[in-house]
């Protein structure tokens, strides 16, 4: 583990601490994948989630500072901007050519940027913001996704049940982190399709995220078995191949959507939301 959460990192505003924990989780997941060649696709997905969640966290934090009347907000915003550019540059370098990036440099940067920022910069606004509960409430309500009217409030996401069937444990960890970060806490993850079917026969999920290529049975076979067992859950099929390839090879009435890996956190949540709530 690269970074461990500790009391020193606590700011005392619940949504801020929750965001910082999500970011630390994502950083640790980058470290889990960064040295393994075969984890390139997962690493792409994790870095994308880190960029998206960093941007989201900075937006919420800046809103809190603004509403609470923190006098040094412009300085803090400047620091955010610089950090965000660096994290995004790392993501783009990896996406373009991971061989061109020094793994150790990325590791040491990621290890220090967030903790140093929390311990040096974020603590400065603590005394201004800690008792401003209305400001914290409003800033905490900034949604992670809000696209084309498909945004669903957190309290509805809280009722959603999601199952992920994917034989890559690092991918499972990433999807759990993203979903839990936005309030989808009813999530089960399994690496074996047969266990997924057993779980579904006991209590169907609203949405099943299923990898297409797995050793035990393919996503296509999994979808067919769900149909045979009359499990009403909707399926989102995931693949490291292109969606076009997947769509031409796999179509089934219970497959509602297709997603390409590396995934994009916004796209994942948007797809889950559309699938679950919009039919
Ligand atoms: Fe900050
Ligand atoms: Fe922060």
XYZ file of N, CA and C and ligand atoms in Angstrom:
839
model
N 0.844 -1.196 0.000
C 0.000 0.000 0.000
C 0.879 1.245 0.000
N 0.556 2.156 -0.907
C 1.368 3.364 -1.064
C 1.102 4.359 0.073
N -0.152 4.640 0.292
C -0.518 5.620 1.326
C -1.579 5.027 2.239
N -1.407 5.233 3.530
C -2.405 4.764 4.483
C -3.154 5.968 5.034
N -4.460 5.841 5.147
C -5.248 6.932 5.733
C -4.902 7.029 7.211
N -4.727 8.265 7.701
C -4.489 8.424 9.137
C -5.231 9.654 9.636
N -5.352 9.750 10.936
C -6.065 10.868 11.580
C -5.471 12.218 11.192
N -4.137 12.244 10.943
C -3.477 13.522 10.580
C -4.072 14.115 9.315
N -4.608 13.238 8.469
C -5.121 13.707 7.178
C -6.562 14.223 7.284
N -7.159 14.061 8.468
C -8.570 14.413 8.615
C -8.758 15.929 8.671
N -9.670 16.453 7.840
C -9.958 17.893 7.849
C -11.131 18.179 8.794
N -12.068 17.249 8.898
C -13.198 17.444 9.806
C -14.490 17.814 9.102
N -14.441 18.026 7.794
C -15.665 18.240 6.998
C -15.943 16.879 6.337
N -17.086 16.239 6.674
C -17.278 14.842 6.242
C -17.102 14.580 4.742
N -17.679 15.426 3.864
C -17.543 15.087 2.436
C -16.103 15.243 1.956
N -15.377 16.185 2.565
C -13.973 16.383 2.175
C -13.156 15.147 2.584
N -13.363 14.695 3.797
C -12.611 13.503 4.242
C -12.988 12.274 3.408
N -14.283 12.175 3.063
C -14.709 11.035 2.236
C -14.034 11.106 0.867
N -13.991 12.310 0.270
C -13.321 12.479 -1.036
C -11.844 12.117 -0.940
N -11.191 12.602 0.116
C -9.749 12.309 0.261
C -9.511 10.802 0.378
N -10.424 10.111 1.059
C -10.274 8.641 1.179
C -10.418 7.969 -0.184
N -11.373 8.443 -0.984
C -11.548 7.870 -2.331
C -10.273 8.092 -3.152
N -9.725 9.307 -3.075
C -8.512 9.617 -3.855
C -7.343 8.743 -3.401
N -7.223 8.541 -2.101
C -6.136 7.684 -1.590
C -6.329 6.236 -2.058
N -7.580 5.781 -2.047
C -7.876 4.440 -2.575
C -7.423 4.312 -4.019
N -7.752 5.334 -4.815
C -7.387 5.299 -6.239
C -5.874 5.333 -6.419
N -5.195 6.133 -5.606
C -3.725 6.189 -5.697
C -3.121 4.825 -5.370
N -3.666 4.180 -4.355
C -3.156 2.850 -4.004
C -3.422 1.852 -5.128
N -4.538 2.039 -5.830
C -4.841 1.136 -6.946
C -3.919 1.395 -8.138
N -3.516 2.650 -8.316
C -2.535 2.944 -9.372
C -1.273 2.148 -9.054
N -0.885 2.203 -7.783
C 0.347 1.508 -7.407
C 0.243 -0.007 -7.579
N -0.946 -0.551 -7.320
C -1.142 -2.005 -7.504
C -0.927 -2.397 -8.970
N -1.283 -1.515 -9.886
C -1.269 -1.874 -11.319
C -0.024 -1.400 -12.050
N 0.692 -0.441 -11.484
C 1.689 0.283 -12.277
C 2.871 -0.574 -12.713
N 3.220 -1.561 -11.916
C 4.412 -2.337 -12.277
C 4.072 -3.603 -13.058
N 2.787 -3.890 -13.206
C 2.420 -5.128 -13.898
C 2.041 -4.841 -15.351
N 2.814 -5.386 -16.259
C 2.587 -5.142 -17.687
C 1.165 -5.497 -18.127
N 0.673 -6.632 -17.600
C -0.628 -7.099 -18.093
C -1.797 -6.276 -17.554
N -1.488 -5.326 -16.651
C -2.565 -4.521 -16.085
C -2.731 -3.183 -16.792
N -2.198 -3.049 -18.001
C -2.255 -1.768 -18.715
C -3.680 -1.239 -18.840
N -4.621 -2.116 -19.199
C -6.005 -1.662 -19.387
C -6.602 -1.177 -18.074
N -6.317 -1.931 -16.997
C -6.857 -1.509 -15.698
C -6.196 -0.198 -15.274
N -4.890 -0.099 -15.484
C -4.186 1.131 -15.110
C -4.783 2.341 -15.839
N -5.099 2.179 -17.118
C -5.735 3.264 -17.880
C -7.046 3.675 -17.225
N -7.830 2.678 -16.797
C -9.120 2.972 -16.163
C -8.914 3.657 -14.808
N -7.922 3.194 -14.044
C -7.689 3.759 -12.705
C -7.203 5.207 -12.823
N -6.264 5.445 -13.748
C -5.743 6.814 -13.902
C -6.850 7.761 -14.370
N -7.724 7.270 -15.244
C -8.828 8.108 -15.706
C -9.733 8.463 -14.524
N -10.015 7.460 -13.671
C -10.864 7.710 -12.499
C -10.188 8.702 -11.554
N -8.870 8.593 -11.420
C -8.129 9.512 -10.554
C -8.247 10.952 -11.077
N -8.118 11.128 -12.379
C -8.239 12.462 -12.977
C -9.660 13.003 -12.765
N -10.660 12.177 -13.089
C -12.059 12.637 -12.963
C -12.407 12.961 -11.516
N -11.960 12.093 -10.597
C -12.356 12.320 -9.204
C -11.597 13.499 -8.599
N -10.358 13.712 -9.065
C -9.590 14.866 -8.593
C -10.311 16.147 -8.998
N -10.733 16.199 -10.245
C -11.433 17.386 -10.744
C -12.718 17.628 -9.939
N -13.436 16.550 -9.714
C -14.694 16.628 -8.953
C -14.438 17.110 -7.522
N -13.422 16.518 -6.883
C -13.117 16.900 -5.500
C -12.725 18.366 -5.415
N -11.877 18.822 -6.348
C -11.451 20.220 -6.333
C -12.656 21.148 -6.516
N -13.584 20.780 -7.388
C -14.781 21.601 -7.596
C -15.585 21.728 -6.300
N -15.779 20.575 -5.625
C -16.568 20.620 -4.375
C -15.853 21.424 -3.288
N -14.531 21.201 -3.207
C -13.754 21.873 -2.168
C -13.749 23.392 -2.395
N -13.623 23.790 -3.657
C -13.612 25.224 -3.969
C -14.978 25.853 -3.662
N -16.034 25.096 -3.916
C -17.383 25.589 -3.611
C -17.530 25.794 -2.099
N -16.990 24.857 -1.333
C -17.042 24.969 0.132
C -16.310 26.241 0.583
N -15.092 26.448 0.059
C -14.296 27.618 0.455
C -15.012 28.909 0.093
N -15.647 28.889 -1.096
C -16.348 30.081 -1.569
C -17.539 30.395 -0.650
N -18.361 29.384 -0.381
C -19.562 29.605 0.427
C -19.216 29.945 1.876
N -18.089 29.411 2.356
C -17.701 29.668 3.749
C -16.941 30.987 3.879
N -16.606 31.606 2.742
C -15.899 32.887 2.769
C -14.426 32.770 3.133
N -13.754 31.715 2.639
C -12.325 31.541 2.927
C -11.526 32.605 2.165
N -10.751 33.457 2.874
C -10.115 34.591 2.196
C -9.022 34.219 1.180
N -8.332 33.077 1.389
C -7.224 32.746 0.453
C -7.649 31.760 -0.629
N -8.930 31.839 -1.019
C -9.463 30.869 -1.993
C -8.713 30.917 -3.340
N -8.328 32.113 -3.792
C -7.685 32.199 -5.115
C -6.340 31.477 -5.126
N -5.573 31.649 -4.047
C -4.288 30.928 -3.922
C -4.517 29.423 -3.992
N -5.513 28.969 -3.229
C -5.801 27.532 -3.178
C -6.242 27.010 -4.553
N -7.039 27.814 -5.234
C -7.496 27.405 -6.577
C -6.310 27.261 -7.527
N -5.333 28.161 -7.398
C -4.131 28.076 -8.245
C -3.378 26.779 -8.011
N -3.243 26.413 -6.751
C -2.540 25.164 -6.431
C -3.315 23.989 -7.026
N -4.633 24.014 -6.890
C -5.465 22.947 -7.470
C -5.222 22.826 -8.970
N -5.198 23.982 -9.619
C -5.044 23.969 -11.077
C -3.729 23.308 -11.491
N -2.655 23.662 -10.772
C -1.341 23.077 -11.104
C -1.339 21.577 -10.874
N -1.907 21.164 -9.743
C -1.943 19.721 -9.433
C -2.768 18.967 -10.468
N -3.899 19.554 -10.831
C -4.776 18.882 -11.778
C -4.074 18.697 -13.125
N -3.339 19.730 -13.557
C -2.610 19.620 -14.826
C -1.584 18.500 -14.771
N -0.892 18.379 -13.633
C 0.133 17.326 -13.509
C -0.488 15.937 -13.571
N -1.581 15.759 -12.833
C -2.219 14.433 -12.814
C -2.754 14.084 -14.205
N -3.317 15.090 -14.872
C -3.844 14.839 -16.209
C -2.720 14.519 -17.201
N -1.580 15.202 -17.012
C -0.435 14.947 -17.903
C 0.059 13.503 -17.729
N 0.077 13.020 -16.499
C 0.498 11.629 -16.251
C -0.457 10.669 -16.973
N -1.755 10.928 -16.832
C -2.747 10.065 -17.492
C -2.544 10.049 -19.009
N -2.357 11.236 -19.593
C -2.187 11.304 -21.050
C -0.895 10.630 -21.503
N 0.197 10.806 -20.738
C 1.463 10.146 -21.113
C 1.302 8.638 -21.103
N 0.647 8.143 -20.059
C 0.444 6.687 -19.983
C -0.449 6.198 -21.117
N -1.506 6.972 -21.382
C -2.438 6.553 -22.432
C -1.727 6.521 -23.785
N -0.798 7.487 -24.022
C -0.119 7.554 -25.316
C 0.948 6.463 -25.428
N 1.776 6.330 -24.399
C 2.857 5.348 -24.465
C 3.422 5.129 -23.060
N 3.046 4.029 -22.435
C 3.466 3.855 -21.053
C 4.974 3.643 -20.930
N 5.612 3.214 -22.000
C 7.069 3.007 -21.968
C 7.814 4.340 -21.816
N 7.154 5.427 -22.215
C 7.842 6.722 -22.177
C 7.831 7.328 -20.773
N 7.148 6.690 -19.848
C 6.996 7.275 -18.516
C 7.812 6.486 -17.494
N 8.539 7.215 -16.664
C 9.320 6.556 -15.612
C 8.397 6.174 -14.450
N 8.253 4.882 -14.236
C 7.327 4.399 -13.213
C 7.654 4.968 -11.835
N 8.953 5.023 -11.486
C 9.328 5.505 -10.157
C 8.988 6.988 -9.953
N 9.149 7.766 -11.033
C 8.809 9.196 -10.926
C 7.315 9.366 -10.663
N 6.527 8.595 -11.406
C 5.071 8.680 -11.248
C 4.678 8.277 -9.827
N 5.290 7.194 -9.379
C 5.002 6.712 -8.023
C 5.315 7.755 -6.962
N 6.522 8.330 -7.052
C 6.898 9.264 -5.981
C 6.058 10.537 -6.075
N 5.703 10.951 -7.291
C 4.842 12.128 -7.400
C 3.475 11.861 -6.764
N 2.873 10.727 -7.169
C 1.530 10.424 -6.665
C 1.538 10.217 -5.151
N 2.619 9.622 -4.673
C 2.721 9.362 -3.236
C 2.677 10.668 -2.444
N 3.303 11.712 -3.001
C 3.413 12.932 -2.204
C 2.352 13.986 -2.518
N 1.849 14.005 -3.780
C 1.036 15.176 -4.131
C -0.214 15.332 -3.275
N -0.911 14.268 -3.042
C -2.177 14.402 -2.328
C -1.949 14.630 -0.837
N -1.091 13.795 -0.248
C -0.861 13.944 1.197
C -0.257 15.317 1.498
N 0.709 15.757 0.676
C 1.297 17.089 0.937
C 0.225 18.158 0.787
N -0.624 17.992 -0.229
C -1.654 19.006 -0.446
C -2.625 19.059 0.742
N -3.028 17.911 1.212
C -3.965 17.895 2.356
C -3.288 18.490 3.595
N -2.073 18.030 3.866
C -1.402 18.436 5.101
C -0.931 19.889 5.092
N -0.649 20.425 3.902
C -0.133 21.803 3.845
C -1.231 22.799 3.458
N -1.964 22.492 2.388
C -2.923 23.481 1.858
C -4.327 23.316 2.449
N -4.848 22.077 2.418
C -6.240 21.900 2.861
C -6.414 22.268 4.347
N -5.416 21.983 5.165
C -5.556 22.314 6.602
C -5.718 23.816 6.828
N -5.251 24.609 5.867
C -5.333 26.073 6.039
C -6.783 26.568 6.050
N -7.657 25.897 5.296
C -9.055 26.393 5.281
C -9.904 25.770 6.389
N -9.315 24.827 7.107
C -10.078 24.095 8.119
C -10.796 25.024 9.097
N -10.070 25.992 9.709
C -10.686 26.821 10.755
C -11.827 27.680 10.191
N -11.728 28.090 8.916
C -12.811 28.899 8.323
C -14.028 28.036 8.005
N -13.785 26.798 7.559
C -14.883 26.001 6.985
C -15.516 24.983 7.938
N -14.806 24.641 8.990
C -15.244 23.470 9.772
C -16.647 23.617 10.390
N -17.044 24.832 10.777
C -18.363 24.986 11.406
C -19.442 25.514 10.454
N -19.108 25.592 9.180
C -20.094 26.131 8.230
C -20.896 24.972 7.636
N -21.867 24.495 8.426
C -22.564 23.278 7.995
C -23.411 23.494 6.733
N -23.991 24.685 6.558
C -24.804 24.931 5.354
C -23.923 24.941 4.098
N -22.739 25.565 4.216
C -21.794 25.599 3.086
C -21.353 24.173 2.741
N -21.061 23.388 3.773
C -20.614 21.999 3.544
C -21.725 21.179 2.911
N -22.973 21.446 3.350
C -24.108 20.696 2.806
C -24.262 20.983 1.311
N -24.197 22.254 0.980
C -24.373 22.626 -0.446
C -23.217 22.140 -1.320
N -22.007 22.310 -0.829
C -20.838 21.867 -1.607
C -20.844 20.346 -1.750
N -21.298 19.677 -0.714
C -21.348 18.214 -0.739
C -22.385 17.679 -1.715
N -23.333 18.560 -2.119
C -24.382 18.101 -3.040
C -23.991 18.239 -4.514
N -22.824 18.792 -4.803
C -22.379 18.892 -6.202
C -22.288 17.464 -6.761
N -23.014 17.187 -7.859
C -23.022 15.799 -8.356
C -21.760 15.430 -9.127
N -21.398 14.161 -9.066
C -20.243 13.687 -9.827
C -20.555 13.650 -11.318
N -21.773 13.181 -11.654
C -22.169 13.273 -13.062
C -23.493 14.007 -13.175
N -23.635 14.704 -14.239
C -24.880 15.418 -14.496
C -24.996 15.613 -15.998
N -25.231 14.512 -16.685
C -25.230 14.610 -18.146
C -26.620 14.363 -18.721
N -27.034 15.257 -19.586
C -28.291 15.106 -20.338
C -29.480 14.720 -19.469
N -29.535 15.279 -18.300
C -30.677 15.015 -17.433
C -30.739 13.612 -16.869
N -29.663 12.837 -16.997
C -29.718 11.475 -16.466
C -29.198 11.418 -15.025
N -28.825 12.574 -14.493
C -28.320 12.541 -13.116
C -29.405 12.053 -12.157
N -29.020 11.149 -11.314
C -29.950 10.620 -10.323
C -29.400 10.991 -8.948
N -30.247 11.536 -8.079
C -29.726 11.963 -6.782
C -29.101 10.800 -6.000
N -28.169 11.152 -5.120
C -27.466 10.127 -4.346
C -28.412 9.172 -3.624
N -29.539 9.741 -3.109
C -30.396 8.858 -2.313
C -31.015 7.751 -3.161
N -31.172 8.006 -4.486
C -31.689 6.925 -5.338
C -30.585 5.942 -5.704
N -29.376 6.446 -5.882
C -28.250 5.558 -6.139
C -28.057 4.591 -4.976
N -28.435 5.072 -3.791
C -28.278 4.247 -2.584
C -29.104 2.970 -2.632
N -30.197 2.966 -3.431
C -31.048 1.769 -3.511
C -30.612 0.811 -4.623
N -29.720 1.279 -5.482
C -29.308 0.456 -6.629
C -28.478 -0.752 -6.191
N -28.756 -1.896 -6.847
C -27.918 -3.074 -6.579
C -27.143 -3.410 -7.853
N -25.839 -3.524 -7.707
C -24.986 -3.776 -8.869
C -24.111 -5.002 -8.603
N -23.995 -5.844 -9.637
C -23.069 -6.985 -9.558
C -22.015 -6.805 -10.641
N -20.751 -7.018 -10.269
C -19.693 -7.017 -11.289
C -19.125 -8.427 -11.397
N -19.108 -8.961 -12.610
C -18.489 -10.265 -12.863
C -17.282 -10.019 -13.769
N -16.090 -10.130 -13.188
C -14.870 -9.857 -13.970
C -13.724 -10.611 -13.303
N -12.957 -11.342 -14.118
C -11.920 -12.175 -13.484
C -10.647 -11.406 -13.129
N -10.648 -10.092 -13.325
C -9.485 -9.300 -12.925
C -9.765 -8.601 -11.589
N -9.087 -9.015 -10.511
C -9.391 -8.435 -9.193
C -9.104 -6.937 -9.104
N -8.088 -6.445 -9.825
C -7.797 -5.004 -9.777
C -8.923 -4.186 -10.405
N -9.517 -4.742 -11.470
C -10.638 -4.053 -12.103
C -11.834 -4.023 -11.146
N -12.028 -5.131 -10.441
C -13.116 -5.210 -9.451
C -12.962 -4.150 -8.370
N -11.730 -3.982 -7.892
C -11.465 -2.981 -6.843
C -11.778 -1.582 -7.350
N -11.377 -1.305 -8.590
C -11.595 0.032 -9.156
C -13.092 0.339 -9.259
N -13.849 -0.606 -9.814
C -15.288 -0.368 -10.000
C -15.960 -0.163 -8.632
N -15.566 -0.962 -7.635
C -16.127 -0.777 -6.283
C -15.832 0.616 -5.771
N -14.600 1.079 -5.944
C -14.229 2.412 -5.438
C -15.069 3.495 -6.097
N -15.203 3.412 -7.428
C -15.970 4.453 -8.141
C -17.429 4.444 -7.687
N -18.015 3.255 -7.627
C -19.441 3.167 -7.287
C -19.709 3.599 -5.845
N -18.855 3.134 -4.949
C -19.060 3.509 -3.536
C -18.864 5.008 -3.340
N -17.945 5.596 -4.113
C -17.668 7.041 -3.981
C -18.915 7.873 -4.245
N -19.806 7.393 -5.120
C -20.998 8.190 -5.429
C -22.236 7.684 -4.690
N -22.058 6.742 -3.800
C -23.180 6.303 -2.965
C -23.823 4.992 -3.375
N -23.251 4.302 -4.382
C -23.783 2.969 -4.720
C -23.034 1.964 -3.851
N -23.622 1.649 -2.709
C -22.875 0.782 -1.790
C -23.320 -0.678 -1.887
N -24.491 -0.902 -2.556
C -24.930 -2.290 -2.753
C -24.232 -2.878 -3.959
N -22.974 -3.184 -3.807
C -22.243 -3.745 -4.945
C -21.563 -5.039 -4.540
N -21.768 -6.051 -5.381
C -21.081 -7.319 -5.161
C -20.137 -7.545 -6.331
N -18.969 -8.097 -6.005
C -17.970 -8.325 -7.046
C -17.571 -9.788 -7.002
N -17.608 -10.453 -8.149
C -17.117 -11.826 -8.186
C -16.238 -12.032 -9.415
N -15.244 -12.898 -9.237
C -14.358 -13.193 -10.373
C -14.848 -14.410 -11.148
N -15.851 -15.112 -10.584
C -16.335 -16.311 -11.265
C -17.803 -16.186 -11.676
N -18.082 -16.366 -12.973
C -19.458 -16.239 -13.463
C -20.436 -17.172 -12.740
N -20.007 -18.408 -12.416
C -20.958 -19.321 -11.755
C -21.379 -18.777 -10.389
N -20.435 -18.150 -9.701
C -20.815 -17.544 -8.416
C -21.763 -16.366 -8.655
N -21.518 -15.628 -9.737
C -22.400 -14.517 -10.091
C -23.824 -14.993 -10.313
N -23.964 -16.116 -11.015
C -25.308 -16.666 -11.277
C -25.978 -17.105 -9.975
N -25.176 -17.714 -9.088
C -25.730 -18.159 -7.804
C -26.221 -16.954 -6.999
N -25.427 -15.891 -6.991
C -25.822 -14.672 -6.267
C -27.104 -14.092 -6.856
N -27.185 -14.079 -8.213
C -28.345 -13.508 -8.890
C -29.609 -14.327 -8.667
N -29.446 -15.645 -8.557
C -30.650 -16.459 -8.370
C -31.226 -16.241 -6.973
N -30.370 -15.860 -6.028
C -30.878 -15.576 -4.679
C -31.519 -14.191 -4.630
N -30.818 -13.198 -5.178
C -31.349 -11.824 -5.144
C -30.805 -11.045 -6.338
N -31.616 -10.910 -7.398
C -31.113 -10.260 -8.617
C -30.681 -8.814 -8.386
N -29.594 -8.446 -9.039
C -29.159 -7.045 -9.003
C -29.957 -6.263 -10.046
N -29.957 -4.925 -9.937
C -30.603 -4.120 -10.972
C -29.763 -4.147 -12.239
N -28.462 -4.021 -12.045
C -27.551 -3.983 -13.194
C -26.391 -4.953 -12.954
N -26.086 -5.759 -13.978
C -24.930 -6.650 -13.909
C -23.885 -6.159 -14.907
N -22.702 -5.840 -14.393
C -21.591 -5.473 -15.270
C -20.805 -6.755 -15.503
N -20.673 -7.145 -16.765
C -20.079 -8.452 -17.027
C -18.966 -8.362 -18.065
N -17.817 -8.931 -17.742
C -16.708 -8.951 -18.687
C -17.034 -9.946 -19.798
N -16.574 -9.651 -20.996
C -16.896 -10.516 -22.134
C -16.004 -11.757 -22.168
N -14.701 -11.552 -21.937
C -13.778 -12.686 -22.038
C -13.357 -13.142 -20.642
N -13.827 -14.320 -20.246
C -13.441 -14.887 -18.951
C -13.171 -16.375 -19.156
N -12.351 -16.949 -18.268
C -11.952 -18.352 -18.441
C -13.119 -19.326 -18.254
N -13.852 -19.157 -17.184
C -14.868 -20.160 -16.827
C -16.016 -20.222 -17.843
N -16.551 -19.057 -18.180
C -17.536 -18.965 -19.276
C -17.500 -17.535 -19.811
N -17.864 -17.372 -21.059
C -17.789 -16.022 -21.636
C -18.974 -15.183 -21.159
N -18.882 -13.886 -21.395
C -19.990 -12.999 -21.070
C -21.246 -13.385 -21.843
N -21.052 -13.864 -23.069
C -22.185 -14.291 -23.903
C -22.915 -15.460 -23.245
N -22.105 -16.433 -22.792
C -22.727 -17.595 -22.119
C -23.402 -17.178 -20.807
N -22.751 -16.262 -20.115
C -23.317 -15.780 -18.851
C -24.685 -15.134 -19.093
N -24.759 -14.294 -20.139
C -26.030 -13.615 -20.457
C -27.101 -14.640 -20.836
N -26.702 -15.673 -21.592
C -27.660 -16.701 -22.006
C -28.184 -17.457 -20.783
N -27.281 -17.788 -19.858
C -27.722 -18.508 -18.653
C -28.658 -17.653 -17.807
N -28.369 -16.358 -17.749
C -29.272 -15.484 -16.997
C -30.665 -15.509 -17.617
N -30.702 -15.537 -18.952
C -31.989 -15.617 -19.660
C -32.710 -16.913 -19.328
N -31.974 -18.036 -19.386
C -32.568 -19.360 -19.081
C -33.128 -19.394 -17.662
N -32.388 -18.757 -16.736
C -32.807 -18.769 -15.330
C -33.866 -17.701 -15.032
N -34.255 -16.963 -16.092
C -35.251 -15.884 -15.983
C -34.895 -14.849 -14.923
N -33.611 -14.521 -14.865
C -33.160 -13.470 -13.940
C -33.387 -12.130 -14.644
N -34.156 -11.235 -14.010
C -34.585 -10.022 -14.728
C -33.534 -8.908 -14.824
N -32.354 -9.088 -14.242
C -31.360 -8.002 -14.224
C -30.944 -7.592 -15.631
N -30.584 -6.322 -15.760
C -30.084 -5.829 -17.049
C -28.561 -5.951 -17.066
N -28.037 -6.277 -18.249
C -26.590 -6.519 -18.341
C -25.888 -5.403 -19.103
N -24.751 -4.978 -18.556
C -23.844 -4.095 -19.303
C -22.598 -4.929 -19.600
N -22.325 -5.157 -20.873
C -21.192 -6.011 -21.264
C -19.932 -5.170 -21.429
N -18.853 -5.623 -20.783
C -17.579 -4.880 -20.817
C -16.556 -5.618 -21.658
N -15.716 -4.858 -22.354
C -14.683 -5.541 -23.123
C -13.441 -4.699 -23.354
N -12.316 -5.381 -23.465
C -11.073 -4.720 -23.854
C -10.988 -4.565 -25.367
N -11.899 -5.229 -26.108
C -11.976 -5.070 -27.568
C -12.846 -3.853 -27.877
N -13.006 -3.554 -29.162
C -13.830 -2.383 -29.483
C -15.311 -2.752 -29.329
N -16.114 -1.754 -29.040
C -17.553 -1.987 -28.867
C -18.160 -2.560 -30.148
N -17.662 -2.090 -31.306
C -18.210 -2.578 -32.585
C -18.042 -4.087 -32.701
N -16.827 -4.561 -32.343
C -16.579 -6.005 -32.390
C -17.548 -6.722 -31.457
N -17.656 -6.172 -30.255
C -18.510 -6.807 -29.240
C -19.975 -6.833 -29.681
N -20.441 -5.693 -30.189
C -21.856 -5.604 -30.567
C -22.222 -6.570 -31.695
N -21.290 -6.733 -32.649
C -21.623 -7.636 -33.750
C -21.603 -9.090 -33.300
N -20.775 -9.398 -32.296
C -20.676 -10.791 -31.867
C -21.657 -11.163 -30.764
N -22.035 -10.192 -29.971
C -22.907 -10.489 -28.832
C -24.130 -9.600 -28.830
N -25.271 -10.188 -29.034
C -26.471 -9.401 -28.775
C -27.479 -10.337 -28.148
N -28.122 -9.831 -27.160
C -29.079 -10.647 -26.418
C -30.089 -9.681 -25.821
N -31.351 -10.120 -25.701
C -32.361 -9.163 -25.224
C -32.044 -8.594 -23.835
N -31.309 -9.359 -23.007
C -31.047 -8.791 -21.670
C -29.737 -7.991 -21.586
N -29.062 -7.812 -22.730
C -27.897 -6.919 -22.724
C -28.377 -5.519 -23.094
N -28.237 -4.594 -22.141
C -28.778 -3.249 -22.362
C -27.734 -2.289 -22.887
N -26.456 -2.549 -22.600
C -25.423 -1.589 -23.017
C -24.071 -2.282 -23.105
N -23.134 -1.602 -23.766
C -21.777 -2.120 -23.943
C -20.789 -1.045 -23.508
N -19.702 -1.469 -22.870
C -18.679 -0.506 -22.443
C -17.296 -1.018 -22.800
N -16.459 -0.079 -23.286
C -15.116 -0.461 -23.688
C -14.117 -0.164 -22.569
N -13.155 -1.059 -22.372
C -12.071 -0.814 -21.415
C -10.872 -0.238 -22.160
N -10.033 0.675 -21.630
C -10.188 1.233 -20.297
C -11.497 2.023 -20.170
N -12.119 1.887 -19.027
C -13.385 2.591 -18.811
C -13.120 4.029 -18.385
N -14.162 4.807 -18.465
C -14.134 6.196 -18.033
C -15.190 6.273 -16.918
N -14.798 6.844 -15.774
C -15.681 6.795 -14.595
C -17.052 7.435 -14.865
N -17.045 8.589 -15.545
C -18.326 9.252 -15.839
C -19.197 8.375 -16.744
N -18.545 7.825 -17.746
C -19.247 6.990 -18.704
C -19.841 5.749 -18.027
N -19.060 5.157 -17.130
C -19.532 3.984 -16.388
C -20.799 4.324 -15.598
N -20.732 5.443 -14.854
C -21.877 5.812 -14.018
C -23.075 6.226 -14.868
N -22.793 6.903 -15.968
C -23.857 7.315 -16.870
C -24.557 6.078 -17.451
N -23.747 5.089 -17.844
C -24.318 3.864 -18.422
C -25.149 3.105 -17.391
N -24.615 3.001 -16.172
C -25.366 2.305 -15.112
C -26.693 3.027 -14.859
N -26.619 4.359 -14.785
C -27.823 5.145 -14.505
C -28.874 4.973 -15.602
N -28.423 5.109 -16.855
C -29.370 4.930 -17.968
C -29.985 3.549 -17.958
N -29.123 2.543 -17.743
C -29.591 1.153 -17.761
C -30.602 0.893 -16.650
N -30.295 1.402 -15.460
C -31.157 1.092 -14.306
C -32.443 1.910 -14.298
N -32.319 3.185 -14.624
C -33.465 4.071 -14.403
C -34.249 4.427 -15.677
N -33.588 4.327 -16.817
C -34.267 4.766 -18.051
C -34.640 3.589 -18.959
N -34.600 2.413 -18.422
C -35.004 1.253 -19.204
C -33.953 0.750 -20.146
Fe -7.393 21.394 -1.834
Fe -8.682 18.349 -0.799
